[in-house]
């Protein structure tokens, strides 16, 4: 699908079992499209993906079947749902026959004003149908997750906010849910594969400005790279969790948008002899499930990265592609000594992540290149940790983020990699602290000496999230906290590989 190919006049989206047509404008999000169809259960609360009032369910591929996945409709372009299946709160049940989630919310007083309720119900339904829920008990979840006796993970609601009912009755409703009935059609639907990605090429005018916009989903990576080569000004999106905010809040418009989220070439996860390769368009939730804790440092990251609603759409490639100094993945990947595969029509090249960032939201990636994969060298370090300092424990932007990956052999630190975020114009490695640690004994005295060096890393600034002085203090205390954590959980006395 080159830039010269013929254009489709619209998209077709299956919503609550009915096929609906969407003809643009290309920047329109799924929330506005659904509400224009009379499906007004989903609401706009924040338009930034932080409140969950707009949550809907989308059928996503999962092994040989599919799973109902909750996403923020306010961020997803409607055109990105071309050919896909969507369920809104209206499609879960009816007044005469409520869905089990709706019934429990009603019985236990989980709704008051009702504005946020449809979003809560969609997020709860995604967890209700999660295939692993019935098989897991409390011990099967991350240690900092609160899970009910029915396996319901409350973190599935971390992106949903309520301001009048209070969360106890909502939690009670979640924990009262049983397993889906044998004749539940949405549960049965998960045994079938999700709809295949549809090649989309939509051109339409933006209503307020009259400016033409174009949304494309190519059929292959080769086609995507050719479009970028022909039109380097094209805006690339995957989960749209960043671009969607710009569209909603800043009124951003693009003459050309290229969606790469469903490209199969970018959705592979492979264990090789010397490295783990993660496809750039896998969502964070998909990576989390596929790794299943095999990379402990990433396992600690996932639960602190935004909310489940965001992680169901956001990609690792997208988080790196923005070049943000406060993204959560760069500190962890820097600690893991990661590399990026950048690909253009000329072919791929591999760059060290530590050399990727060149300035504030600037990188070495050329206009015609895509991040196609992230490589994590093996074996993995023995002592790892991710620390995120923010005003809220979950679903917040970090003031400081630190990733640690150290090898300790016979009581000596043989290698140290520390990634930092929020303390400079770019994510960076704490190279002075690393040098201070390597070759030294794994003792509190070593850590305290290195902490003074750690406090001087980067060029922190004062802003509305934290002062420069606070950030320096957090860097120093972070290293001591890391040491204390490792003493509590002894690591093997050798380098390991899953």
Short mmCIF file of C-alpha atoms in Angstrom, two decimals:
data_model
loop_
_atom_site.label_atom_id
_atom_site.label_comp_id
_atom_site.label_asym_id
_atom_site.label_seq_id
_atom_site.Cartn_x
_atom_site.Cartn_y
_atom_site.Cartn_z
CA UNK A 1 0.00 0.00 0.00
CA UNK A 2 2.14 2.85 -1.24
CA UNK A 3 1.19 6.49 -0.95
CA UNK A 4 -0.33 6.34 -4.42
CA UNK A 5 -2.74 3.45 -3.81
CA UNK A 6 -6.50 3.88 -4.09
CA UNK A 7 -8.36 4.94 -0.96
CA UNK A 8 -11.14 3.29 0.98
CA UNK A 9 -14.19 5.44 1.54
CA UNK A 10 -14.77 4.19 5.06
CA UNK A 11 -14.25 1.61 7.77
CA UNK A 12 -16.53 -1.09 9.12
CA UNK A 13 -16.53 -1.88 12.83
CA UNK A 14 -18.55 -4.58 14.58
CA UNK A 15 -20.08 -3.08 17.73
CA UNK A 16 -22.21 -5.21 20.04
CA UNK A 17 -22.71 -7.66 17.18
CA UNK A 18 -23.78 -5.04 14.64
CA UNK A 19 -21.66 -3.80 11.74
CA UNK A 20 -21.34 -0.02 11.75
CA UNK A 21 -19.73 2.23 9.15
CA UNK A 22 -17.19 4.94 9.95
CA UNK A 23 -16.22 7.46 7.28
CA UNK A 24 -14.05 9.90 9.23
CA UNK A 25 -12.65 12.36 9.98
CA UNK A 26 -9.53 10.25 10.47
CA UNK A 27 -8.60 11.93 13.77
CA UNK A 28 -11.95 11.03 15.39
CA UNK A 29 -11.59 8.75 18.39
CA UNK A 30 -13.65 5.66 19.09
CA UNK A 31 -15.52 7.38 21.93
CA UNK A 32 -16.95 10.11 19.71
CA UNK A 33 -17.83 7.55 17.04
CA UNK A 34 -19.70 5.33 19.52
CA UNK A 35 -21.59 8.21 21.09
CA UNK A 36 -22.60 9.44 17.64
CA UNK A 37 -24.14 5.98 17.14
CA UNK A 38 -26.30 6.48 20.22
CA UNK A 39 -24.09 4.34 22.47
CA UNK A 40 -23.74 6.98 25.15
CA UNK A 41 -22.82 4.71 28.07
CA UNK A 42 -19.15 5.47 27.49
CA UNK A 43 -18.33 8.98 28.73
CA UNK A 44 -15.56 11.51 28.31
CA UNK A 45 -14.13 12.35 31.69
CA UNK A 46 -10.53 13.42 31.20
CA UNK A 47 -9.81 12.81 27.48
CA UNK A 48 -6.33 11.65 28.55
CA UNK A 49 -6.84 8.00 29.44
CA UNK A 50 -6.67 8.61 33.19
CA UNK A 51 -10.26 8.19 34.40
CA UNK A 52 -11.59 5.14 32.54
CA UNK A 53 -15.10 6.53 32.03
CA UNK A 54 -14.75 5.75 28.32
CA UNK A 55 -13.59 2.11 28.66
CA UNK A 56 -14.78 -0.42 26.08
CA UNK A 57 -13.91 -4.03 25.23
CA UNK A 58 -12.07 -5.07 22.08
CA UNK A 59 -11.41 -8.65 20.94
CA UNK A 60 -7.63 -9.09 20.77
CA UNK A 61 -5.59 -12.07 19.58
CA UNK A 62 -4.43 -14.43 22.30
CA UNK A 63 -2.64 -17.64 21.24
CA UNK A 64 -5.18 -19.65 19.22
CA UNK A 65 -8.13 -17.69 20.53
CA UNK A 66 -8.90 -14.17 21.67
CA UNK A 67 -9.47 -12.25 24.87
CA UNK A 68 -11.73 -9.35 25.69
CA UNK A 69 -9.40 -6.44 26.34
CA UNK A 70 -10.39 -3.16 27.95
CA UNK A 71 -9.09 0.03 26.32
CA UNK A 72 -9.69 3.76 26.55
CA UNK A 73 -12.07 4.71 23.73
CA UNK A 74 -11.07 8.37 24.06
CA UNK A 75 -7.53 7.60 22.84
CA UNK A 76 -8.08 4.95 20.16
CA UNK A 77 -8.70 6.38 16.67
CA UNK A 78 -12.01 5.02 15.38
CA UNK A 79 -10.28 4.08 12.13
CA UNK A 80 -7.91 1.85 14.12
CA UNK A 81 -10.91 -0.40 14.87
CA UNK A 82 -11.57 -1.11 11.19
CA UNK A 83 -12.59 -4.76 10.90
CA UNK A 84 -12.48 -5.35 14.64
CA UNK A 85 -15.05 -6.37 17.24
CA UNK A 86 -16.08 -3.99 20.03
CA UNK A 87 -18.40 -4.43 23.00
CA UNK A 88 -19.68 -1.48 25.02
CA UNK A 89 -21.52 -1.52 28.33
CA UNK A 90 -24.79 -1.57 26.34
CA UNK A 91 -23.69 -4.81 24.66
CA UNK A 92 -22.95 -6.69 27.87
CA UNK A 93 -26.52 -6.94 29.11
CA UNK A 94 -29.96 -5.43 28.96
CA UNK A 95 -32.47 -3.97 31.42
CA UNK A 96 -34.31 -7.29 31.41
CA UNK A 97 -31.18 -9.46 31.65
CA UNK A 98 -28.22 -7.82 33.31
CA UNK A 99 -24.71 -9.12 32.78
CA UNK A 100 -23.26 -10.71 35.97
CA UNK A 101 -20.92 -7.72 36.42
CA UNK A 102 -23.82 -5.30 36.07
CA UNK A 103 -25.93 -7.36 38.47
CA UNK A 104 -23.26 -7.42 41.19
CA UNK A 105 -22.62 -3.69 40.82
CA UNK A 106 -26.34 -3.04 41.27
CA UNK A 107 -26.78 -5.48 44.17
CA UNK A 108 -23.81 -4.17 46.13
CA UNK A 109 -24.31 -0.44 45.58
CA UNK A 110 -21.32 0.02 43.29
CA UNK A 111 -22.95 2.85 41.35
CA UNK A 112 -24.23 6.22 42.52
CA UNK A 113 -24.22 9.04 39.96
CA UNK A 114 -23.45 6.46 37.28
CA UNK A 115 -21.10 8.58 35.19
CA UNK A 116 -18.10 6.28 35.67
CA UNK A 117 -20.09 3.05 35.98
CA UNK A 118 -20.08 1.87 32.32
CA UNK A 119 -16.30 2.21 32.24
CA UNK A 120 -15.93 0.28 35.49
CA UNK A 121 -18.22 -2.41 34.16
CA UNK A 122 -16.20 -2.82 30.94
CA UNK A 123 -12.91 -3.06 32.86
CA UNK A 124 -14.49 -5.50 35.30
CA UNK A 125 -15.87 -7.57 32.42
CA UNK A 126 -12.39 -7.84 30.89
CA UNK A 127 -11.11 -9.20 34.20
CA UNK A 128 -14.20 -11.41 34.58
CA UNK A 129 -13.38 -13.09 31.26
CA UNK A 130 -9.60 -13.17 31.78
CA UNK A 131 -8.70 -16.81 31.04
CA UNK A 132 -6.17 -17.08 33.88
CA UNK A 133 -8.48 -15.73 36.59
CA UNK A 134 -10.19 -19.02 37.43
CA UNK A 135 -6.85 -20.81 37.63
CA UNK A 136 -5.08 -18.34 39.91
CA UNK A 137 -5.21 -17.69 43.61
CA UNK A 138 -3.66 -14.83 45.52
CA UNK A 139 -0.16 -16.26 45.22
CA UNK A 140 -0.39 -16.35 41.46
CA UNK A 141 -0.41 -12.57 41.12
CA UNK A 142 2.32 -9.97 41.59
CA UNK A 143 3.01 -9.48 45.29
CA UNK A 144 1.79 -5.86 45.33
CA UNK A 145 -1.52 -6.68 43.63
CA UNK A 146 -4.68 -7.08 45.70
CA UNK A 147 -6.67 -10.06 44.48
CA UNK A 148 -9.91 -11.52 45.73
CA UNK A 149 -10.66 -15.16 46.59
CA UNK A 150 -12.15 -15.50 43.10
CA UNK A 151 -8.85 -14.46 41.49
CA UNK A 152 -10.15 -10.99 40.56
CA UNK A 153 -7.17 -8.62 40.30
CA UNK A 154 -8.16 -5.16 41.51
CA UNK A 155 -5.34 -3.68 39.44
CA UNK A 156 -7.53 -4.32 36.42
CA UNK A 157 -9.48 -1.29 37.69
CA UNK A 158 -6.41 0.90 38.26
CA UNK A 159 -7.37 3.13 35.32
CA UNK A 160 -10.95 3.67 36.50
CA UNK A 161 -11.85 6.49 38.88
CA UNK A 162 -14.99 7.06 40.97
CA UNK A 163 -15.71 10.21 42.92
CA UNK A 164 -18.99 9.49 44.69
CA UNK A 165 -19.65 5.81 45.41
CA UNK A 166 -16.31 4.97 46.95
CA UNK A 167 -14.38 1.88 46.07
CA UNK A 168 -15.43 -0.61 48.75
CA UNK A 169 -18.77 -1.59 47.16
CA UNK A 170 -17.08 -1.79 43.76
CA UNK A 171 -14.47 -4.12 45.23
CA UNK A 172 -17.23 -6.15 46.88
CA UNK A 173 -18.95 -6.53 43.52
CA UNK A 174 -15.69 -7.63 41.89
CA UNK A 175 -14.97 -10.22 44.56
CA UNK A 176 -18.51 -11.60 44.39
CA UNK A 177 -18.20 -12.60 40.73
CA UNK A 178 -18.13 -16.29 39.94
CA UNK A 179 -17.00 -17.95 36.72
CA UNK A 180 -18.77 -17.23 33.42
CA UNK A 181 -21.68 -19.55 32.72
CA UNK A 182 -21.25 -22.38 30.24
CA UNK A 183 -23.61 -20.65 27.80
CA UNK A 184 -22.07 -17.17 28.15
CA UNK A 185 -21.62 -16.01 24.52
CA UNK A 186 -18.78 -13.59 25.29
CA UNK A 187 -16.85 -16.30 27.12
CA UNK A 188 -17.43 -18.72 24.24
CA UNK A 189 -16.26 -16.07 21.78
CA UNK A 190 -12.77 -16.21 23.28
CA UNK A 191 -12.26 -19.72 21.89
CA UNK A 192 -12.22 -18.19 18.40
CA UNK A 193 -9.46 -16.06 16.95
CA UNK A 194 -9.77 -12.29 16.88
CA UNK A 195 -10.51 -10.63 13.54
CA UNK A 196 -7.43 -10.35 11.34
CA UNK A 197 -6.00 -6.85 10.89
CA UNK A 198 -7.58 -4.94 8.02
CA UNK A 199 -5.50 -2.86 5.63
CA UNK A 200 -7.00 0.61 5.99
CA UNK A 201 -6.51 3.74 3.89
CA UNK A 202 -8.97 6.47 4.82
CA UNK A 203 -8.91 10.05 3.53
CA UNK A 204 -11.39 12.61 4.83
CA UNK A 205 -11.60 16.25 5.88
CA UNK A 206 -11.36 17.45 9.44
CA UNK A 207 -14.74 19.07 10.06
CA UNK A 208 -13.63 22.29 11.84
CA UNK A 209 -10.67 23.10 9.57
CA UNK A 210 -11.54 21.43 6.28
CA UNK A 211 -7.97 20.12 6.10
CA UNK A 212 -7.68 16.65 4.63
CA UNK A 213 -6.34 13.94 6.90
CA UNK A 214 -5.30 10.41 6.10
CA UNK A 215 -5.22 7.27 8.27
CA UNK A 216 -3.45 4.17 7.04
CA UNK A 217 -2.88 0.70 8.41
CA UNK A 218 -0.54 -1.10 5.99
CA UNK A 219 -0.73 -4.83 5.38
CA UNK A 220 2.98 -5.43 6.00
CA UNK A 221 6.11 -3.92 7.47
CA UNK A 222 7.52 -3.41 3.98
CA UNK A 223 4.54 -1.27 3.02
CA UNK A 224 4.84 0.77 6.22
CA UNK A 225 8.52 1.45 5.56
CA UNK A 226 7.79 2.50 1.98
CA UNK A 227 5.18 4.99 3.16
CA UNK A 228 7.68 6.48 5.59
CA UNK A 229 10.30 6.67 2.85
CA UNK A 230 7.84 8.47 0.55
CA UNK A 231 6.29 10.66 3.25
CA UNK A 232 8.74 11.13 6.14
CA UNK A 233 6.44 13.68 7.81
CA UNK A 234 3.92 10.90 8.54
CA UNK A 235 2.89 10.50 12.18
CA UNK A 236 3.43 6.94 13.40
CA UNK A 237 1.06 5.54 16.04
CA UNK A 238 0.70 2.20 17.77
CA UNK A 239 -1.48 2.29 20.88
CA UNK A 240 -2.15 6.05 20.47
CA UNK A 241 -1.84 6.54 24.23
CA UNK A 242 0.43 9.54 23.60
CA UNK A 243 -0.86 10.83 20.25
CA UNK A 244 -4.47 10.49 21.39
CA UNK A 245 -3.83 12.94 24.22
CA UNK A 246 -2.33 15.46 21.79
CA UNK A 247 -5.38 15.15 19.55
CA UNK A 248 -7.86 15.57 22.40
CA UNK A 249 -6.14 18.15 24.59
CA UNK A 250 -3.92 20.08 22.20
CA UNK A 251 -6.10 19.84 19.09
CA UNK A 252 -3.26 18.20 17.16
CA UNK A 253 -4.02 17.08 13.62
CA UNK A 254 -1.85 15.17 11.18
CA UNK A 255 -2.13 15.12 7.43
CA UNK A 256 -0.95 11.52 7.48
CA UNK A 257 -1.18 8.93 10.30
CA UNK A 258 0.38 5.48 9.99
CA UNK A 259 -0.84 2.76 12.37
CA UNK A 260 1.66 -0.04 13.00
CA UNK A 261 0.05 -1.67 16.04
CA UNK A 262 -1.18 -4.81 14.26
CA UNK A 263 1.84 -5.48 12.02
CA UNK A 264 2.71 -9.12 12.65
CA UNK A 265 6.42 -8.51 12.03
CA UNK A 266 6.46 -6.18 15.05
CA UNK A 267 4.48 -8.46 17.35
CA UNK A 268 6.91 -11.32 18.03
CA UNK A 269 8.71 -12.22 21.25
CA UNK A 270 11.68 -14.54 20.78
CA UNK A 271 14.27 -16.03 23.14
CA UNK A 272 17.58 -16.40 21.31
CA UNK A 273 20.85 -17.75 22.66
CA UNK A 274 22.34 -14.33 23.40
CA UNK A 275 19.32 -12.05 23.67
CA UNK A 276 15.60 -11.71 24.18
CA UNK A 277 13.89 -9.86 21.30
CA UNK A 278 10.64 -8.03 22.00
CA UNK A 279 8.54 -6.79 19.09
CA UNK A 280 8.03 -3.03 19.23
CA UNK A 281 4.25 -3.25 18.71
CA UNK A 282 3.47 -5.79 21.39
CA UNK A 283 1.44 -4.10 24.10
CA UNK A 284 2.85 -3.98 27.60
CA UNK A 285 0.10 -6.32 28.80
CA UNK A 286 0.99 -8.82 26.09
CA UNK A 287 4.69 -8.67 26.98
CA UNK A 288 3.84 -9.12 30.65
CA UNK A 289 1.80 -12.25 29.93
CA UNK A 290 4.32 -13.78 27.55
CA UNK A 291 7.33 -13.18 29.83
CA UNK A 292 5.43 -14.46 32.88
CA UNK A 293 8.08 -13.08 35.23
CA UNK A 294 11.09 -14.46 33.35
CA UNK A 295 12.64 -10.97 33.29
CA UNK A 296 12.14 -9.85 36.90
CA UNK A 297 13.14 -6.23 36.27
CA UNK A 298 10.47 -5.84 33.59
CA UNK A 299 8.04 -7.68 35.85
CA UNK A 300 8.49 -4.94 38.45
CA UNK A 301 8.00 -2.25 35.80
CA UNK A 302 4.69 -3.44 34.39
CA UNK A 303 2.62 -3.01 37.54
CA UNK A 304 3.82 0.58 37.93
CA UNK A 305 3.42 1.65 34.30
CA UNK A 306 0.23 3.76 34.12
CA UNK A 307 -2.91 1.59 34.40
CA UNK A 308 -4.13 -1.69 32.97
CA UNK A 309 -6.27 0.23 30.48
CA UNK A 310 -3.17 2.04 29.19
CA UNK A 311 -0.96 -1.08 29.24
CA UNK A 312 -3.54 -2.86 27.11
CA UNK A 313 -2.77 -0.38 24.31
CA UNK A 314 0.65 1.13 24.99
CA UNK A 315 3.70 -0.43 23.36
CA UNK A 316 7.35 -0.52 24.33
CA UNK A 317 8.32 0.84 20.91
CA UNK A 318 5.92 3.75 21.33
CA UNK A 319 7.23 4.62 24.78
CA UNK A 320 10.77 4.75 23.39
CA UNK A 321 9.73 6.45 20.18
CA UNK A 322 8.44 9.55 21.95
CA UNK A 323 11.92 10.21 23.34
CA UNK A 324 10.38 11.40 26.62
CA UNK A 325 12.80 11.84 29.55
CA UNK A 326 10.15 10.55 31.97
CA UNK A 327 9.03 7.41 30.19
CA UNK A 328 9.08 4.36 32.47
CA UNK A 329 10.58 1.82 30.09
CA UNK A 330 13.91 3.59 29.32
CA UNK A 331 15.39 3.34 32.87
CA UNK A 332 14.65 -0.39 33.03
CA UNK A 333 15.91 -1.07 29.52
CA UNK A 334 19.05 1.01 30.10
CA UNK A 335 19.74 -1.10 33.18
CA UNK A 336 19.25 -4.21 31.05
CA UNK A 337 21.80 -2.88 28.53
CA UNK A 338 19.14 -3.06 25.81
CA UNK A 339 19.57 -2.43 22.11
CA UNK A 340 17.05 -1.16 19.55
CA UNK A 341 16.51 -2.49 16.06
CA UNK A 342 15.79 0.47 13.75
CA UNK A 343 14.51 -0.48 10.30
CA UNK A 344 14.03 1.46 7.07
CA UNK A 345 13.69 0.53 3.41
CA UNK A 346 17.48 0.23 3.42
CA UNK A 347 17.27 -2.49 6.06
CA UNK A 348 17.76 -2.81 9.84
CA UNK A 349 20.47 -1.43 12.07
CA UNK A 350 21.10 -2.06 15.76
CA UNK A 351 21.87 0.79 18.17
CA UNK A 352 22.62 0.78 21.87
CA UNK A 353 19.78 2.30 23.85
CA UNK A 354 22.39 4.28 25.81
CA UNK A 355 23.30 6.02 22.51
CA UNK A 356 19.73 6.42 21.24
CA UNK A 357 18.68 9.62 23.07
CA UNK A 358 20.43 12.78 21.86
CA UNK A 359 18.38 15.59 23.42
CA UNK A 360 14.96 16.49 24.78
CA UNK A 361 12.60 14.26 22.75
CA UNK A 362 15.36 13.82 20.19
CA UNK A 363 16.92 10.53 19.11
CA UNK A 364 19.20 9.02 16.47
CA UNK A 365 16.19 7.50 14.69
CA UNK A 366 15.86 8.84 11.15
CA UNK A 367 12.51 10.00 9.75
CA UNK A 368 12.22 6.91 7.55
CA UNK A 369 12.99 4.44 10.34
CA UNK A 370 10.78 2.49 12.70
CA UNK A 371 11.70 0.89 15.99
CA UNK A 372 10.94 -2.71 15.10
CA UNK A 373 12.30 -4.57 18.13
CA UNK A 374 14.02 -4.23 21.49
CA UNK A 375 16.83 -6.65 22.36
CA UNK A 376 17.77 -7.53 25.92
CA UNK A 377 21.19 -9.26 26.19
CA UNK A 378 21.42 -12.55 28.04
CA UNK A 379 22.24 -13.75 30.63
CA UNK A 380 20.26 -11.49 32.96
CA UNK A 381 21.78 -9.84 36.02
CA UNK A 382 21.36 -11.43 39.43
CA UNK A 383 20.24 -8.33 41.37
CA UNK A 384 17.57 -6.13 39.74
CA UNK A 385 14.99 -3.58 40.81
CA UNK A 386 12.77 -0.84 39.38
CA UNK A 387 11.94 2.12 41.60
CA UNK A 388 9.44 4.77 40.63
CA UNK A 389 9.08 7.85 42.80
CA UNK A 390 5.80 9.64 42.12
CA UNK A 391 3.01 11.42 43.98
CA UNK A 392 0.67 8.46 43.58
CA UNK A 393 1.72 4.85 43.92
CA UNK A 394 -0.01 3.81 40.70
CA UNK A 395 -1.18 5.44 37.48
CA UNK A 396 1.09 8.47 37.76
CA UNK A 397 4.02 10.10 35.98
CA UNK A 398 7.32 9.61 37.74
CA UNK A 399 9.34 12.35 39.38
CA UNK A 400 12.33 10.00 39.36
CA UNK A 401 12.60 6.48 37.97
CA UNK A 402 15.57 4.16 38.47
CA UNK A 403 16.34 0.74 37.02
CA UNK A 404 19.04 -1.44 38.60
CA UNK A 405 20.81 -4.51 37.23
CA UNK A 406 23.89 -5.73 39.14
CA UNK A 407 25.84 -8.97 39.15
CA UNK A 408 27.29 -10.01 42.49
CA UNK A 409 29.67 -12.97 42.59
CA UNK A 410 31.29 -14.18 45.81
CA UNK A 411 30.35 -10.95 47.54
CA UNK A 412 31.84 -8.68 44.85
CA UNK A 413 29.94 -6.46 42.41
CA UNK A 414 31.22 -7.68 39.03
CA UNK A 415 29.03 -5.43 36.87
CA UNK A 416 26.55 -2.61 37.43
CA UNK A 417 24.03 -0.99 35.11
CA UNK A 418 21.76 1.77 36.40
CA UNK A 419 19.18 3.58 34.24
CA UNK A 420 17.73 6.94 35.25
CA UNK A 421 14.62 8.84 34.21
CA UNK A 422 13.34 12.27 35.22
CA UNK A 423 16.72 13.76 36.16
CA UNK A 424 17.89 15.14 32.80
CA UNK A 425 16.64 16.12 29.35
CA UNK A 426 17.00 12.47 28.34
CA UNK A 427 16.98 9.09 30.07
CA UNK A 428 20.57 8.19 30.89
CA UNK A 429 22.90 5.71 32.53
CA UNK A 430 24.40 6.53 35.94
CA UNK A 431 27.87 5.78 34.60
CA UNK A 432 29.80 7.41 37.47
CA UNK A 433 27.88 5.38 40.04
CA UNK A 434 28.33 2.22 37.98
CA UNK A 435 32.09 2.76 37.92
CA UNK A 436 32.10 3.40 41.67
CA UNK A 437 30.31 0.09 42.32
CA UNK A 438 32.09 -2.31 39.97
CA UNK A 439 34.81 -4.34 41.61
CA UNK A 440 33.75 -3.28 45.10
CA UNK A 441 32.41 -5.53 47.87
CA UNK A 442 28.65 -5.90 48.12
CA UNK A 443 28.39 -4.10 51.47
CA UNK A 444 26.48 -1.22 53.00
CA UNK A 445 29.69 0.80 53.15
CA UNK A 446 30.10 0.48 49.38
CA UNK A 447 26.49 1.42 48.77
CA UNK A 448 26.66 4.49 51.01
CA UNK A 449 29.80 5.71 49.30
CA UNK A 450 28.22 5.20 45.89
CA UNK A 451 25.02 6.95 47.01
CA UNK A 452 26.88 10.25 47.28
CA UNK A 453 27.96 9.82 43.66
CA UNK A 454 24.45 8.80 42.65
CA UNK A 455 23.05 12.07 44.02
CA UNK A 456 25.18 14.01 41.53
CA UNK A 457 24.05 12.07 38.43
CA UNK A 458 22.09 13.94 35.79
CA UNK A 459 20.96 17.57 35.78
CA UNK A 460 17.65 17.54 37.68
CA UNK A 461 15.42 20.60 37.54
CA UNK A 462 12.57 22.15 39.51
CA UNK A 463 9.08 21.57 38.10
CA UNK A 464 5.55 20.92 39.33
CA UNK A 465 6.34 17.25 40.07
CA UNK A 466 9.44 17.75 42.24
CA UNK A 467 12.31 20.07 43.01
CA UNK A 468 15.86 19.43 41.86
CA UNK A 469 16.89 19.06 45.52
CA UNK A 470 14.23 16.42 46.09
CA UNK A 471 15.28 14.50 42.99
CA UNK A 472 18.91 14.44 44.15
CA UNK A 473 17.84 13.17 47.55
CA UNK A 474 15.73 10.46 45.95
CA UNK A 475 18.63 9.27 43.80
CA UNK A 476 20.82 8.82 46.87
CA UNK A 477 18.17 7.08 48.96
CA UNK A 478 17.15 4.93 46.02
CA UNK A 479 20.49 3.12 46.00
CA UNK A 480 20.27 2.33 49.71
CA UNK A 481 16.67 1.14 49.24
CA UNK A 482 17.84 -1.14 46.42
CA UNK A 483 20.49 -2.67 48.68
CA UNK A 484 17.94 -3.29 51.44
CA UNK A 485 15.56 -4.92 48.97
CA UNK A 486 18.23 -7.31 47.76
CA UNK A 487 19.15 -8.38 51.29
CA UNK A 488 15.51 -9.29 51.88
CA UNK A 489 15.42 -11.48 48.75
CA UNK A 490 18.75 -13.30 48.30
CA UNK A 491 19.78 -13.74 44.67
CA UNK A 492 21.83 -16.63 43.25
CA UNK A 493 25.59 -16.28 43.46
CA UNK A 494 26.03 -16.40 39.72
CA UNK A 495 24.67 -14.84 36.56
CA UNK A 496 21.39 -16.36 35.49
CA UNK A 497 19.36 -16.82 32.37
CA UNK A 498 15.70 -17.87 32.31
#
